[in-house]
mmCIF file of C-alpha atoms in Angstrom:
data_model
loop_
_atom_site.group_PDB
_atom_site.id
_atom_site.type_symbol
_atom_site.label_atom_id
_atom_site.label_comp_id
_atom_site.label_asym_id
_atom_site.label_seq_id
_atom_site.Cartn_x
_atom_site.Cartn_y
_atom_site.Cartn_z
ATOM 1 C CA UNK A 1 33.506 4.376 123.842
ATOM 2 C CA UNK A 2 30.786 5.284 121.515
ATOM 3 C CA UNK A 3 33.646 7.955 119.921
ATOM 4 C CA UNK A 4 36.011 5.227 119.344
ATOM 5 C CA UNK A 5 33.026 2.999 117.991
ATOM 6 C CA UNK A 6 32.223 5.553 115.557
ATOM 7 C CA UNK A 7 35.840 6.581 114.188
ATOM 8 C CA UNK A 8 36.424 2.755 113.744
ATOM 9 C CA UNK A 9 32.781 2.560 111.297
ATOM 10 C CA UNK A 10 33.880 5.364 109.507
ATOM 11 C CA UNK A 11 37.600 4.569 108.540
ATOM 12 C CA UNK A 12 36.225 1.434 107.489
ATOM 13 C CA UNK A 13 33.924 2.863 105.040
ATOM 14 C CA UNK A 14 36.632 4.919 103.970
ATOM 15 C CA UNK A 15 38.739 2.018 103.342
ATOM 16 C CA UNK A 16 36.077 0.459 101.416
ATOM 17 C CA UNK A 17 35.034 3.016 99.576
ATOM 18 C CA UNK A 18 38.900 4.060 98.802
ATOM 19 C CA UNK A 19 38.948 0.451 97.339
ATOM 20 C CA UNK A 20 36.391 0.439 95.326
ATOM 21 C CA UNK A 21 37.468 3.571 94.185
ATOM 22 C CA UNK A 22 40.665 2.175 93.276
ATOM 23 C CA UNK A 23 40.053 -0.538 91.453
ATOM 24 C CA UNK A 24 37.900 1.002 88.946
ATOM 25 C CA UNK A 25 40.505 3.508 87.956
ATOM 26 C CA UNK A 26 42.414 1.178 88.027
ATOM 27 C CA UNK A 27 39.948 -0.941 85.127
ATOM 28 C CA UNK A 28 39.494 2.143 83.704
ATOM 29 C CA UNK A 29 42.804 2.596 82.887
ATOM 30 C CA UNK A 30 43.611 -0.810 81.934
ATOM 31 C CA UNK A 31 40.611 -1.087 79.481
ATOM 32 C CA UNK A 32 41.914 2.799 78.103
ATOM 33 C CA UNK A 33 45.333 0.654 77.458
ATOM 34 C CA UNK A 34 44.118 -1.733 76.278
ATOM 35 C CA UNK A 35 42.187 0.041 73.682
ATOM 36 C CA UNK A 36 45.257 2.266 72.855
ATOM 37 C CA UNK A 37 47.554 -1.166 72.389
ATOM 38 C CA UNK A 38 44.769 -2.574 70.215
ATOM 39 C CA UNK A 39 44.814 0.296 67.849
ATOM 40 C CA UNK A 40 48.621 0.957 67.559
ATOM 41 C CA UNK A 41 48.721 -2.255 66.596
ATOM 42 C CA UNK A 42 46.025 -2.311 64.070
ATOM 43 C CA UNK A 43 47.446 0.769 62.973
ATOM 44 C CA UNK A 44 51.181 -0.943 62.755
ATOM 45 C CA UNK A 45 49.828 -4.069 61.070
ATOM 46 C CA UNK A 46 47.233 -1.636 58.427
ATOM 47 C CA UNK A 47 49.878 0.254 57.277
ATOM 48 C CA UNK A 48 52.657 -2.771 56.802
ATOM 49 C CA UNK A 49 49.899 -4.184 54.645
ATOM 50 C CA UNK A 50 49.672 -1.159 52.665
ATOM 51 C CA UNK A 51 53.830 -1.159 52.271
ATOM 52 C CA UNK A 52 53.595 -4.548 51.496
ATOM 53 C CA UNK A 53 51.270 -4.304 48.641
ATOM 54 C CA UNK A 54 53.041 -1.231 47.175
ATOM 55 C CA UNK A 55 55.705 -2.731 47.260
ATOM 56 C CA UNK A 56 54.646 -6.590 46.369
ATOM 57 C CA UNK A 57 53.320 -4.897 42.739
ATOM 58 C CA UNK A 58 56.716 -2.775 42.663
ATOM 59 C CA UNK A 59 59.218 -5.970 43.110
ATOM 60 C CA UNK A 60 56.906 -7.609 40.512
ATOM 61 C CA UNK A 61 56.877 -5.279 37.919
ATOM 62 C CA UNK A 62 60.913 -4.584 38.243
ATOM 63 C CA UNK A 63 61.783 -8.669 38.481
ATOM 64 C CA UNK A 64 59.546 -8.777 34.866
ATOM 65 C CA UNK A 65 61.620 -6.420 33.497
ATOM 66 C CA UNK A 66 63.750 -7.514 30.366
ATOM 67 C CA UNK A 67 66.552 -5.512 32.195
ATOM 68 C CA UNK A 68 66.532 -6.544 35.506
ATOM 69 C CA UNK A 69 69.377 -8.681 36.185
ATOM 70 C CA UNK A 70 71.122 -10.895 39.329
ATOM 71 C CA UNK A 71 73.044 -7.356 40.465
ATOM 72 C CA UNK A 72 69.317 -5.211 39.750
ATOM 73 C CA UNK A 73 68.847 -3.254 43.188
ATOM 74 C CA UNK A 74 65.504 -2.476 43.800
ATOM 75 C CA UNK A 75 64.970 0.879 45.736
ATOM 76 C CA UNK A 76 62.431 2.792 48.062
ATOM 77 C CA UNK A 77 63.206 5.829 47.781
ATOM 78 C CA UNK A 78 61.450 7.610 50.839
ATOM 79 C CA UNK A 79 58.376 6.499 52.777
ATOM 80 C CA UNK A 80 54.753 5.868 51.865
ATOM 81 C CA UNK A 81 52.725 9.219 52.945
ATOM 82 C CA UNK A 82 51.814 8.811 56.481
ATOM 83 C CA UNK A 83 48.525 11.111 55.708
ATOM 84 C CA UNK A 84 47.322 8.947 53.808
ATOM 85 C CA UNK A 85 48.000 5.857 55.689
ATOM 86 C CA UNK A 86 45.795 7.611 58.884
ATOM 87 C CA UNK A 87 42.920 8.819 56.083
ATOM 88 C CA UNK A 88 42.808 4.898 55.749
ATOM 89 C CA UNK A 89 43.043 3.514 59.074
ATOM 90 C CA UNK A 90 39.948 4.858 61.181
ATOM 91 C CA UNK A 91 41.834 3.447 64.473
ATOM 92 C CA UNK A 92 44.955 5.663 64.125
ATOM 93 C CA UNK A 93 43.438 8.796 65.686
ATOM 94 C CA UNK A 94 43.470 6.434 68.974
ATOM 95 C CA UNK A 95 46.909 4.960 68.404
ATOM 96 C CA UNK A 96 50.037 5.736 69.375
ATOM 97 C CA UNK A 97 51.154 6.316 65.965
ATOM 98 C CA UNK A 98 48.861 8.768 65.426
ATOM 99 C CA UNK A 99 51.255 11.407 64.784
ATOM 100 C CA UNK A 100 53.913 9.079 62.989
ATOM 101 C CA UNK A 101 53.119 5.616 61.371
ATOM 102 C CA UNK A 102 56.040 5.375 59.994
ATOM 103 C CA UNK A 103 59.478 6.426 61.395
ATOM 104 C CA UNK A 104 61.659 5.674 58.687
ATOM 105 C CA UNK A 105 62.433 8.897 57.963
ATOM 106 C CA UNK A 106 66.436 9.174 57.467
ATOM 107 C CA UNK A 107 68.311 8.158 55.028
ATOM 108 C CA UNK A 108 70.173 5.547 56.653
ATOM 109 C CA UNK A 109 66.971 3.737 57.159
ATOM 110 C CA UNK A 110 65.438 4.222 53.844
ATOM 111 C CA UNK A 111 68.810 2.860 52.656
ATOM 112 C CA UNK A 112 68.769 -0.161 54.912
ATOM 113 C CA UNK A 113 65.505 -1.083 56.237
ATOM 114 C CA UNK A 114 63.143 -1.570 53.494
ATOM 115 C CA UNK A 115 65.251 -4.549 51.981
ATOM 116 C CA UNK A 116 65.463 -6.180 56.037
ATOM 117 C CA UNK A 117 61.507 -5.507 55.904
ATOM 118 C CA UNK A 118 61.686 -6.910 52.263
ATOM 119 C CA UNK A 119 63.275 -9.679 53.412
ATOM 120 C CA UNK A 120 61.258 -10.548 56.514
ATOM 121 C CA UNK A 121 57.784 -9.533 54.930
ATOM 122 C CA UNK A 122 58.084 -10.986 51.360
ATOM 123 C CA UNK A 123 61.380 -13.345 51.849
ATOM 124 C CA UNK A 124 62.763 -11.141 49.019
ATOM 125 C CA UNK A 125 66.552 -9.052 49.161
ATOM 126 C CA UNK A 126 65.501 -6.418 47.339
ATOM 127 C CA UNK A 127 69.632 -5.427 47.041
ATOM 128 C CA UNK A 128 70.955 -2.309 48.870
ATOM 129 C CA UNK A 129 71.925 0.627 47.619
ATOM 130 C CA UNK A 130 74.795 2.654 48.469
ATOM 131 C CA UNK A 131 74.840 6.636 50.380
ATOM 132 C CA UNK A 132 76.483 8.107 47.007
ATOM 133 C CA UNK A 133 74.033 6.285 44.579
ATOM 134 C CA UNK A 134 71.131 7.399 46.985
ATOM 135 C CA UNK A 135 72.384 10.976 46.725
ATOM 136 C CA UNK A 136 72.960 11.218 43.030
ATOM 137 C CA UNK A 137 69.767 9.231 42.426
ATOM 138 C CA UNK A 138 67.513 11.746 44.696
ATOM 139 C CA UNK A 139 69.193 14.924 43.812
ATOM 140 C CA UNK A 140 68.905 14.247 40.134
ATOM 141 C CA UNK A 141 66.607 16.094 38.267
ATOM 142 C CA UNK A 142 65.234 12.851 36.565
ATOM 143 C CA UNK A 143 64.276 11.314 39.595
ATOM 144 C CA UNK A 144 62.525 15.213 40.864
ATOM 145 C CA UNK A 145 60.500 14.964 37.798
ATOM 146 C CA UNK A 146 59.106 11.889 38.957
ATOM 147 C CA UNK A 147 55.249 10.860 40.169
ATOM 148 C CA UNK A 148 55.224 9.564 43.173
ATOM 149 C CA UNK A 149 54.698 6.112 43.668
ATOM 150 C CA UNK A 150 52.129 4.177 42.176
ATOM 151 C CA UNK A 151 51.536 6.826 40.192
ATOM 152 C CA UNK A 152 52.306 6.138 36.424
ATOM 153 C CA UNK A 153 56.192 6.875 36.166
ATOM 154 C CA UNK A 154 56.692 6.310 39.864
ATOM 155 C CA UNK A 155 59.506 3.597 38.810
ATOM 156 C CA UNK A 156 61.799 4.222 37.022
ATOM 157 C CA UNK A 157 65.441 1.883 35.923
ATOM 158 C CA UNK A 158 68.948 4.276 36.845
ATOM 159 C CA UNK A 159 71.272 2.162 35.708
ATOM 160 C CA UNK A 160 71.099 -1.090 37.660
ATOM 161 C CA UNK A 161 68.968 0.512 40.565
ATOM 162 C CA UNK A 162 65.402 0.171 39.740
ATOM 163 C CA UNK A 163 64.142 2.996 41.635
ATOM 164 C CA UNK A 164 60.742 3.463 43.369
ATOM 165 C CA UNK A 165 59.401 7.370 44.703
ATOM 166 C CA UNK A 166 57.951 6.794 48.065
ATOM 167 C CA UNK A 167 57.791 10.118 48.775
ATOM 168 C CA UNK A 168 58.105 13.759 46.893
ATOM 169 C CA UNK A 169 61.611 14.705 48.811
ATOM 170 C CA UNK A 170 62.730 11.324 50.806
ATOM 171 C CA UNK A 171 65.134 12.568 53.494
ATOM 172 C CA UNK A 172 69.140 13.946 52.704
ATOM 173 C CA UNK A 173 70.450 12.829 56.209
#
């Protein structure tokens, strides 16, 4: 009897104990999440800011342009350099965009996605601009000779398409 007694005291504790045990991993974890989910959204929201200012001063400077017309496209070429959008947001290193803030990094989505988040952001249409003006416009060596963006010279008017450099080489595909 005093066997059984014994076993009985001691599985208990171990149930207790295992409990205990389990729920502070399991705070642990949930407070590690949450601090993760905090940051990649700070991250997120610090470098749409960024974008948005960029390209607030870009849309302003174009739309004031004696040039600019009703059929004016106004185009991104590439995106803003993630480096520098970590060097300014002390959370990324704990975010999940730590290794990529940005994943706009194919054509079809530099094409596309900056006049939806144009749109959305700033309730502007920024126009859109087609594959074979996007190729002749980045291949060119006018547009290689660039600054990048806002460097002085990092707009510049090709034909209708008031182009900004995002990036040194924005993607081909």
């Amino acid at each position: 009897l005093f066997v059984i007694v014994e076993t009985t005291n001691i599985n208990d504790k171990l149930v207790k104990y295992g409990s205990v045990f389990s729920i502070v991993i399991c705070l642990i974890l949930c407070f590690e999440y949450g601090i993760i989910n905090y940051c990649s959204q700070a991250t997120l929201n610090n470098a749409q800011k960024k974008v948005m200012s960029l390209m607030s001063i870009a849309i302003s400077t174009a739309v004031s342009d004696e040039n600019y017309a009703e059929d004016s496209v106004i185009f991104f070429a590439g995106v803003y350099d993630k480096e520098k959008l970590q060097e300014e947001d002390p959370l990324s290193e704990f975010s999940i965009y730590h290794d990529d803030v940005v994943c706009w990094n194919y054509k079809g989505a530099v094409i596309y996605l900056y006049n939806e988040f144009s749109r959305d952001k700033l309730g502007y249409d920024l126009g859109t601009v087609s594959e074979a003006d996007y190729d002749r416009i980045v291949n060119s060596e006018e547009f290689k000779q660039m600054p990048v963006y806002p460097a002085f010279g990092g707009m510049k008017r090709f034909d209708n398409i008031y182009v900004v450099k995002m990036e040194e080489d924005p993607p081909l595909e």
